CSV table of C-alpha atoms and ligand atoms in Angstrom, one decimal:
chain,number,residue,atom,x,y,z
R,192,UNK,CA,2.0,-158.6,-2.6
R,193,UNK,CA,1.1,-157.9,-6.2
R,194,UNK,CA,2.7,-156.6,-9.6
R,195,UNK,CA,1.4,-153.3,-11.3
R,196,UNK,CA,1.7,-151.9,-14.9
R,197,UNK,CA,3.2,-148.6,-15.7
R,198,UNK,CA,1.6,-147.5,-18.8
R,199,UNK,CA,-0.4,-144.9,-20.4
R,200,UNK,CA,1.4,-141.8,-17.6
R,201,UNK,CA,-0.3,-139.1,-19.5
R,202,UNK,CA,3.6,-138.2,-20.7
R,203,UNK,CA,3.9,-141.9,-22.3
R,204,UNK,CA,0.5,-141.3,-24.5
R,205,UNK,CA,2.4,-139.2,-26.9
R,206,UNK,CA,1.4,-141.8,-29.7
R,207,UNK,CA,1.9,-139.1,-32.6
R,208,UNK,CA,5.3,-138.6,-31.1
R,209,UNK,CA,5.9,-142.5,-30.7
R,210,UNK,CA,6.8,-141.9,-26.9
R,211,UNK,CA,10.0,-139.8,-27.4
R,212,UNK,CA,11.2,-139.3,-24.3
R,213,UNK,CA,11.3,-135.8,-22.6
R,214,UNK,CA,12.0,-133.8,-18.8
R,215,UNK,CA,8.5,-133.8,-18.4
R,216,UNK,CA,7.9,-137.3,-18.9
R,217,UNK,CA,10.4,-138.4,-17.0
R,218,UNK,CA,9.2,-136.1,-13.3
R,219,UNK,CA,5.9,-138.0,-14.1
R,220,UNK,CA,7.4,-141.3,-14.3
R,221,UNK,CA,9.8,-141.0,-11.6
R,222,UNK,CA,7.3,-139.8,-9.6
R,223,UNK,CA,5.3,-143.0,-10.3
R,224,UNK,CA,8.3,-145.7,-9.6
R,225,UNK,CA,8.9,-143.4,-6.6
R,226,UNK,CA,4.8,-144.1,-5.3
R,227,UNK,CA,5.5,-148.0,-6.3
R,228,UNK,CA,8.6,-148.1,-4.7
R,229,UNK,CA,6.9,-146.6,-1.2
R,230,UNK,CA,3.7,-148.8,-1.2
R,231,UNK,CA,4.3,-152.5,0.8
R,232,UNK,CA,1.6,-153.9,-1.3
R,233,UNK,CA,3.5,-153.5,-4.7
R,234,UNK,CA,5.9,-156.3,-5.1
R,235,UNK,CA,6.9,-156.1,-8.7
R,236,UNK,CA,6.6,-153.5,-11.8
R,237,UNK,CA,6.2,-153.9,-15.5
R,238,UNK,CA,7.0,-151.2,-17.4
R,239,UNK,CA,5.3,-150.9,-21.2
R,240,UNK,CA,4.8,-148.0,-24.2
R,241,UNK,CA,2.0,-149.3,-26.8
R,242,UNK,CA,2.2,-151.8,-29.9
R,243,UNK,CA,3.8,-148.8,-32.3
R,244,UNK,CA,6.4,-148.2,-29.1
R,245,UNK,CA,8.1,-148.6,-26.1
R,246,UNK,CA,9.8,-145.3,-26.3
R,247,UNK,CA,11.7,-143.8,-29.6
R,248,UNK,CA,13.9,-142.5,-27.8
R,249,UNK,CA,14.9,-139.1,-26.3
R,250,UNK,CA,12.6,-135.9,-27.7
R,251,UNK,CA,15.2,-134.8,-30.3
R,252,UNK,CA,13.2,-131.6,-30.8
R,253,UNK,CA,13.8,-130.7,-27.0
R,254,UNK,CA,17.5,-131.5,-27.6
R,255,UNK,CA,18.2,-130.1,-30.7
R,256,UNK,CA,19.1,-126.3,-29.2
R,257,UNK,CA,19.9,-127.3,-26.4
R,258,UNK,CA,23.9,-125.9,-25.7
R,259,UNK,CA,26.9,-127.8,-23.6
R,260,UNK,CA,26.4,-125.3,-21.2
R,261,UNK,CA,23.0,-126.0,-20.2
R,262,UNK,CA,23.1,-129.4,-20.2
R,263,UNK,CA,26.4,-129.8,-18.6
R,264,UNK,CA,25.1,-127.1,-16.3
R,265,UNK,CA,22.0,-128.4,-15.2
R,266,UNK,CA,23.3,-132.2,-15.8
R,267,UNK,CA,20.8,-132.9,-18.6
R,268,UNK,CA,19.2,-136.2,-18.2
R,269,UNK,CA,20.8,-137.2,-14.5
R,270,UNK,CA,17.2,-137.3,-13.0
R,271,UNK,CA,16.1,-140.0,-15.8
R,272,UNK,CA,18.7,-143.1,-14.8
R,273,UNK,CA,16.2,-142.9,-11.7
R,274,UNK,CA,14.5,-146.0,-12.1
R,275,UNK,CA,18.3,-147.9,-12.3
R,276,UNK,CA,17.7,-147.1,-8.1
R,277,UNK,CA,14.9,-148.9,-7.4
R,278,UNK,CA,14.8,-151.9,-5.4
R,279,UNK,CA,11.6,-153.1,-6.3
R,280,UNK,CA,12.3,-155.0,-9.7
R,281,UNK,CA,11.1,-153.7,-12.8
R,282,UNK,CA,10.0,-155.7,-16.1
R,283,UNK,CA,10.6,-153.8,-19.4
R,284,UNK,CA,7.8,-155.0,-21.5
R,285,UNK,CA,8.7,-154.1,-25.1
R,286,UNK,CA,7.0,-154.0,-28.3
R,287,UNK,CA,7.2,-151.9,-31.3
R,288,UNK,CA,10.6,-149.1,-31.2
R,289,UNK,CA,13.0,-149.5,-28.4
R,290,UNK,CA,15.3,-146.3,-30.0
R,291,UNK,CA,18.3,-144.4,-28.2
R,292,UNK,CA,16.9,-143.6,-25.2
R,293,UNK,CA,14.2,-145.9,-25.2
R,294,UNK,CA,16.4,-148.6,-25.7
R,295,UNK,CA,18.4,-147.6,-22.8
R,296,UNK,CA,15.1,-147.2,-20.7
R,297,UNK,CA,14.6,-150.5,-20.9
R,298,UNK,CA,18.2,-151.4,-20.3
R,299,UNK,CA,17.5,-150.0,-16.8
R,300,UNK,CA,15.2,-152.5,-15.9
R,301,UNK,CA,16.0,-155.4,-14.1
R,302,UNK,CA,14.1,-158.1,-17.3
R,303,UNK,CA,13.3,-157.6,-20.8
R,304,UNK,CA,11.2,-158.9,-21.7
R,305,UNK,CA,10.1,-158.2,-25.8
R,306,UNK,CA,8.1,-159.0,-29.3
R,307,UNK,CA,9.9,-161.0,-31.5
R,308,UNK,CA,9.4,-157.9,-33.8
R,309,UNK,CA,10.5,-155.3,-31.5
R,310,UNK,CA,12.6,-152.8,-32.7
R,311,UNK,CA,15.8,-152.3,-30.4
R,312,UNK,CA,18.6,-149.7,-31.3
R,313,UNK,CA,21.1,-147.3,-30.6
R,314,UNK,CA,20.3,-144.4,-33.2
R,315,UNK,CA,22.1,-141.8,-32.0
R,316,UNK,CA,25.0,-141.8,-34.0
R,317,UNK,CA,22.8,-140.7,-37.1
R,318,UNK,CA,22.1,-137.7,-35.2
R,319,UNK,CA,25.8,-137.2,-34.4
R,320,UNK,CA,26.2,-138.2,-31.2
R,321,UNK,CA,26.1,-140.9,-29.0
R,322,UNK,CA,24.0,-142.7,-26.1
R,323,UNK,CA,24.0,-140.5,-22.8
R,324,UNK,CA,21.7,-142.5,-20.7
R,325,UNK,CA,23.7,-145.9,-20.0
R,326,UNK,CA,23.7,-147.2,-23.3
R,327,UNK,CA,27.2,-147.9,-24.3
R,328,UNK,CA,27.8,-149.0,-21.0
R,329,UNK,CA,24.6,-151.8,-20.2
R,330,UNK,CA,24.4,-152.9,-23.8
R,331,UNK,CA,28.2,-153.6,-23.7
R,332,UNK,CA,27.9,-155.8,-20.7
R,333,UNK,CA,24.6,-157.3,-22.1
R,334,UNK,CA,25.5,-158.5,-25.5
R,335,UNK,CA,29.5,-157.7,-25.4
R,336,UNK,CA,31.6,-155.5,-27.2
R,337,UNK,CA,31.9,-156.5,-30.4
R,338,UNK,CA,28.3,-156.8,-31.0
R,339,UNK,CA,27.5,-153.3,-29.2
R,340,UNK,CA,30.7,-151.7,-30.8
R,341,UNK,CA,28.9,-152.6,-34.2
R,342,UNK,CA,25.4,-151.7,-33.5
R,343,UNK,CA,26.4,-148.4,-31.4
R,344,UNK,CA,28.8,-147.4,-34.6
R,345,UNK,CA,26.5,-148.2,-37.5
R,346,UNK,CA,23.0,-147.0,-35.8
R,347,UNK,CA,21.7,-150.3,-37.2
R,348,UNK,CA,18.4,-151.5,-35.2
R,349,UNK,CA,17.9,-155.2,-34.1
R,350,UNK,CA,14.4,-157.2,-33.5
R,351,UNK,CA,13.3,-158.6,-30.1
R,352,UNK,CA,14.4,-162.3,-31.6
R,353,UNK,CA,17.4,-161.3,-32.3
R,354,UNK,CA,18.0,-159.1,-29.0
R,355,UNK,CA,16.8,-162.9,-27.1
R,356,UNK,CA,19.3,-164.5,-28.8
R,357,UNK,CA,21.9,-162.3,-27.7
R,358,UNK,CA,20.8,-161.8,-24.1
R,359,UNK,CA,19.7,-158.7,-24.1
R,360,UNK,CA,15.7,-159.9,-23.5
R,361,UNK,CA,15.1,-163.0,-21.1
R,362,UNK,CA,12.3,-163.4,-23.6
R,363,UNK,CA,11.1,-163.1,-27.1
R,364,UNK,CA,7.3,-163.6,-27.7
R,365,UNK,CA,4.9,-163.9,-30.8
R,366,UNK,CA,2.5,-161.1,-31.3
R,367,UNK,CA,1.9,-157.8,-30.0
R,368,UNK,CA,1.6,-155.1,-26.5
R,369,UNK,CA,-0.7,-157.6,-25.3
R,370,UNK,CA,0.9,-160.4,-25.1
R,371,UNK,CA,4.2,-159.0,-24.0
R,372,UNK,CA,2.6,-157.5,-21.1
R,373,UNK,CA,0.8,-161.0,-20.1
R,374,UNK,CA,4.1,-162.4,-20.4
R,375,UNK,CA,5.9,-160.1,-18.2
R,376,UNK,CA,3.0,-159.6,-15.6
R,377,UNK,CA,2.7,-163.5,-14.8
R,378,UNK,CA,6.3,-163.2,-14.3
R,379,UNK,CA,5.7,-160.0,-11.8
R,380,UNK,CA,3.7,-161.6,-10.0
R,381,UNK,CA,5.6,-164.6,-9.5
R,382,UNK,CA,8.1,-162.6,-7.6
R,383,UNK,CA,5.9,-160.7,-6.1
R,384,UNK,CA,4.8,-164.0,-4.3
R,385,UNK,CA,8.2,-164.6,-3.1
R,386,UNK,CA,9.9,-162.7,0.0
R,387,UNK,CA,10.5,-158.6,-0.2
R,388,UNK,CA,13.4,-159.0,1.7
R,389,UNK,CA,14.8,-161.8,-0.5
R,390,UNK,CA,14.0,-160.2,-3.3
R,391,UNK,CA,15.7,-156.5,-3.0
R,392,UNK,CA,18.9,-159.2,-1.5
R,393,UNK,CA,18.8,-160.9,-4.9
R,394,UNK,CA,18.6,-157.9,-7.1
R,395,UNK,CA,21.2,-156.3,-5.1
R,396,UNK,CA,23.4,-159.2,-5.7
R,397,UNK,CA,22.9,-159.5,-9.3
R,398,UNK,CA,23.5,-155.6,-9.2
R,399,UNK,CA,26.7,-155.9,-8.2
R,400,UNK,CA,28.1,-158.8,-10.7
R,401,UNK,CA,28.2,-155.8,-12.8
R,402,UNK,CA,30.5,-153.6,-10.8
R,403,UNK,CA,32.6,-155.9,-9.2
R,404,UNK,CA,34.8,-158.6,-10.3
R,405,UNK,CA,34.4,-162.5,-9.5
R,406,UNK,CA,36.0,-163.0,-6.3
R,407,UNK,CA,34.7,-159.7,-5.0
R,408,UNK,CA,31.2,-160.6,-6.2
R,409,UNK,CA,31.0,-163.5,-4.6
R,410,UNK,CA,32.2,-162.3,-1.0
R,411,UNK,CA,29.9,-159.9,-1.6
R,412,UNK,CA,26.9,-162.2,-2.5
R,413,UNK,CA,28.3,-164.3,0.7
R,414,UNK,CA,27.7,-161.7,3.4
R,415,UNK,CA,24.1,-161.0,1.4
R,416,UNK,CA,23.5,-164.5,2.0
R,417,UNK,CA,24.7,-164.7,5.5
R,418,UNK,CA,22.8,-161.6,6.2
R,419,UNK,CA,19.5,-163.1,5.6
R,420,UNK,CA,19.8,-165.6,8.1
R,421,UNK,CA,18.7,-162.5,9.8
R,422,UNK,CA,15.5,-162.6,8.3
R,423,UNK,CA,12.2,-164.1,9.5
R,424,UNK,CA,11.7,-164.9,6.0
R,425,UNK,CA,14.4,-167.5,5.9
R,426,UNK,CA,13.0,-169.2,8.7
R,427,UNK,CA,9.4,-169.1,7.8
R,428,UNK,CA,10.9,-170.3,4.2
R,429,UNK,CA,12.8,-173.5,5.3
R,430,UNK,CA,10.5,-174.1,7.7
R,431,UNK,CA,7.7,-174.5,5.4
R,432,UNK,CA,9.4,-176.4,3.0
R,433,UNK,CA,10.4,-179.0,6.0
R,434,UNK,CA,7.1,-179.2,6.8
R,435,UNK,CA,5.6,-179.1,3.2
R,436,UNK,CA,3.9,-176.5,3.8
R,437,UNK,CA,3.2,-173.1,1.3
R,438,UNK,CA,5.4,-170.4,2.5
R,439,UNK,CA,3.1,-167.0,4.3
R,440,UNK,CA,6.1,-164.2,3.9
R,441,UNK,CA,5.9,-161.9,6.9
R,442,UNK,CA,8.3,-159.8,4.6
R,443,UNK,CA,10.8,-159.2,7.2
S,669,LIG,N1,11.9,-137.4,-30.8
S,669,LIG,C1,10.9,-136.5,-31.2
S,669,LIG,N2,10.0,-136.9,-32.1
S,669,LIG,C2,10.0,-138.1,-32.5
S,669,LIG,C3,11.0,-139.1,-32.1
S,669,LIG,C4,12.0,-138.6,-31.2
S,669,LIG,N3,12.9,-139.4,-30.7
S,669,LIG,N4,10.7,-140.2,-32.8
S,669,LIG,C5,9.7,-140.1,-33.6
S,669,LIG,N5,9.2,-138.8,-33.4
S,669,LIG,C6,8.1,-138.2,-34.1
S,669,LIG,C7,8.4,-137.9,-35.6
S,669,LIG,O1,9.1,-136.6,-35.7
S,669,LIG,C8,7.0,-137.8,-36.1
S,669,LIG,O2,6.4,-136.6,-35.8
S,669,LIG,P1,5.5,-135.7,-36.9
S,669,LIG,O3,4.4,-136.6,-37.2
S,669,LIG,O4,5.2,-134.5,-36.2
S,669,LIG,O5,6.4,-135.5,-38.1
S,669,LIG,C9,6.2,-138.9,-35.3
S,669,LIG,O6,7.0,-139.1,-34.1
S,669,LIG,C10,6.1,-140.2,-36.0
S,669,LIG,O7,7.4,-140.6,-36.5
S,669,LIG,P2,7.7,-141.0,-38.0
S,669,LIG,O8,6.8,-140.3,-39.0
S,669,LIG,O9,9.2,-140.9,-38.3
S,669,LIG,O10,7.3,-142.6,-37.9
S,669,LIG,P3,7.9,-143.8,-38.7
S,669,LIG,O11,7.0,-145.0,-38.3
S,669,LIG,O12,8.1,-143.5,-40.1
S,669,LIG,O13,9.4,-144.0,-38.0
S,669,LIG,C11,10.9,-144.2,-36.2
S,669,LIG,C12,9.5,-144.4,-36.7
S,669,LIG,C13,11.8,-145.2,-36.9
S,669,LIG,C14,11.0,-144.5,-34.7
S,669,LIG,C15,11.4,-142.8,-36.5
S,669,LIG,O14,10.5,-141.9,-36.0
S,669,LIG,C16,12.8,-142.5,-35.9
S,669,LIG,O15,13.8,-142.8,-36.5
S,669,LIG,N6,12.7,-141.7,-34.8
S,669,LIG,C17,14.0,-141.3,-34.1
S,669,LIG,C18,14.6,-142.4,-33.3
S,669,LIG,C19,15.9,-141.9,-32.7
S,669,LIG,O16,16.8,-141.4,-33.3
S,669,LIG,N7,16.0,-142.0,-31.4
S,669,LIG,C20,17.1,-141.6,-30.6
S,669,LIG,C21,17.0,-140.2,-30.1
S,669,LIG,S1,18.5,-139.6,-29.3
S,669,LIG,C22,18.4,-140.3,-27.7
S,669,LIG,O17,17.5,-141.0,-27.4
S,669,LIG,C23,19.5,-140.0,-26.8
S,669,LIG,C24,19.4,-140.7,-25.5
S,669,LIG,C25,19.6,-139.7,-24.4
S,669,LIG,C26,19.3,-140.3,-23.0
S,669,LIG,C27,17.9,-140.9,-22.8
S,669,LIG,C28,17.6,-141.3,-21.4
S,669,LIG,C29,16.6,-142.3,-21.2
């Protein structure tokens, strides 16, 4: 199996727009995650914007008229925590702004990874109101509350160094797009190497530390784990490593 880059969906190459986020760009990149997701051969998926940005966030000129009735109506922006439903994992691959809903875009991914200059945020109090696609919520969990509380309340933006230190990003990384996107493809492709089926098990797992409490969690991780004893990969994996042999995943 292999890893693939998302990038450049004809929606994402608003450059003079830095990315903002809108409906329409989010039908074409669902609809993308959604052809990843169904193809065998795709093990792994990075996800990146350019060097200026990931994604500045949501298109505040399609928001701005927009009344409680029709987005409470229509359930404005339900359709865009798609990727959060994907089993296949997903690697953010940040540099540049990270704003609002960009920020929260890459929150939805299973990594971070980032430039140690990216440009991370929750904005949206400036523009009085607050995050709507997860924000509060995954940022809270990622970095805790105190630290989220303060950055969600003052709209103050943070750098990809900073956002490592914390534990937002797995990984902070000197230059630009580029190098970002090397970074977080090696590491696509390294789990793409590894069993499908152990793969979706340990993302679900992980998943589910953030729902569930500890003991629950772990029973729940326990029956995962039992579970693949139902797997040929488990055999074919133990059995290789008995015989020191490389692993050839059957994915089942
Ligand atoms: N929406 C629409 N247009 C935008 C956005 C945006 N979010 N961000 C930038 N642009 C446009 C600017 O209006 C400008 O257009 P124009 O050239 O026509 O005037 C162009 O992009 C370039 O922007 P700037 O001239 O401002 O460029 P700078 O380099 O000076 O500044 C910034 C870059 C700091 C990114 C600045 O543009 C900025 O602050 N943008 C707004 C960031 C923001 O507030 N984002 C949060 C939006 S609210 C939100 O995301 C709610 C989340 C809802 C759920 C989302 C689900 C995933």
């Amino acid at each position: 199996m292999s890893a693939v880059v998302l990038r450049n969906l004809r929606c994402l190459e608003s450059p003079k727009a830095l990315n903002a986020l809108s409906s329409a760009l989010f039908v074409e990149l669902n609809e993308a995650l959604k052809e990843c997701e169904e193809d065998s051969e795709i093990g792994a998926i990075v996800l990146t914007g350019s060097d200026k940005a990931f994604a500045a966030g949501a298109d505040i000129k399609e928001m701005a008229s927009l009344t409680f009735a029709e987005a409470y109506s229509k359930n404005f922006i339900a359709s865009w925590s798609f990727m959060s439903s994907l089993r296949t994992p997903v690697i953010a691959a940040v540099s540049g702004h990270a704003l609002g809903g960009g920020c929260e875009l890459a929150m939805m991914c299973d990594i971070i990874y980032a430039t140690k200059t990216a440009n991370f945020g929750q904005p949206e109090i400036k523009l009085g109101t607050i995050p709507g696609a997860g924000g509060s919520q995954r940022l809270t969990k990622a970095i805790g509350k105190s630290k989220a509380m303060e950055l969600i309340l003052t709209g103050n933006n943070y750098s990809g160094e900073q956002a490592e230190k914390d534990g937002l990003v797995a990984k902070a990384v000197e230059g630009g797009n580029k190098e970002v996107v090397d970074q977080a493809l090696a590491t696509a492709a390294k789990i793409a190497s590894y069993s499908r089926v152990a793969v979706v098990a340990a993302k679900e797992v992980v998943n589910k530390s953030q729902d569930l409490g500890i003991r629950e969690g772990v029973e729940y991780e326990r029956r995962i784990f039992h579970a693949l004893f139902g797997s040929q990969d488990q055999k074919i994996g133990m059995k290789a490593f008995a015989e020191k042999k490389k692993a050839e995943w059957s994915h089942s």
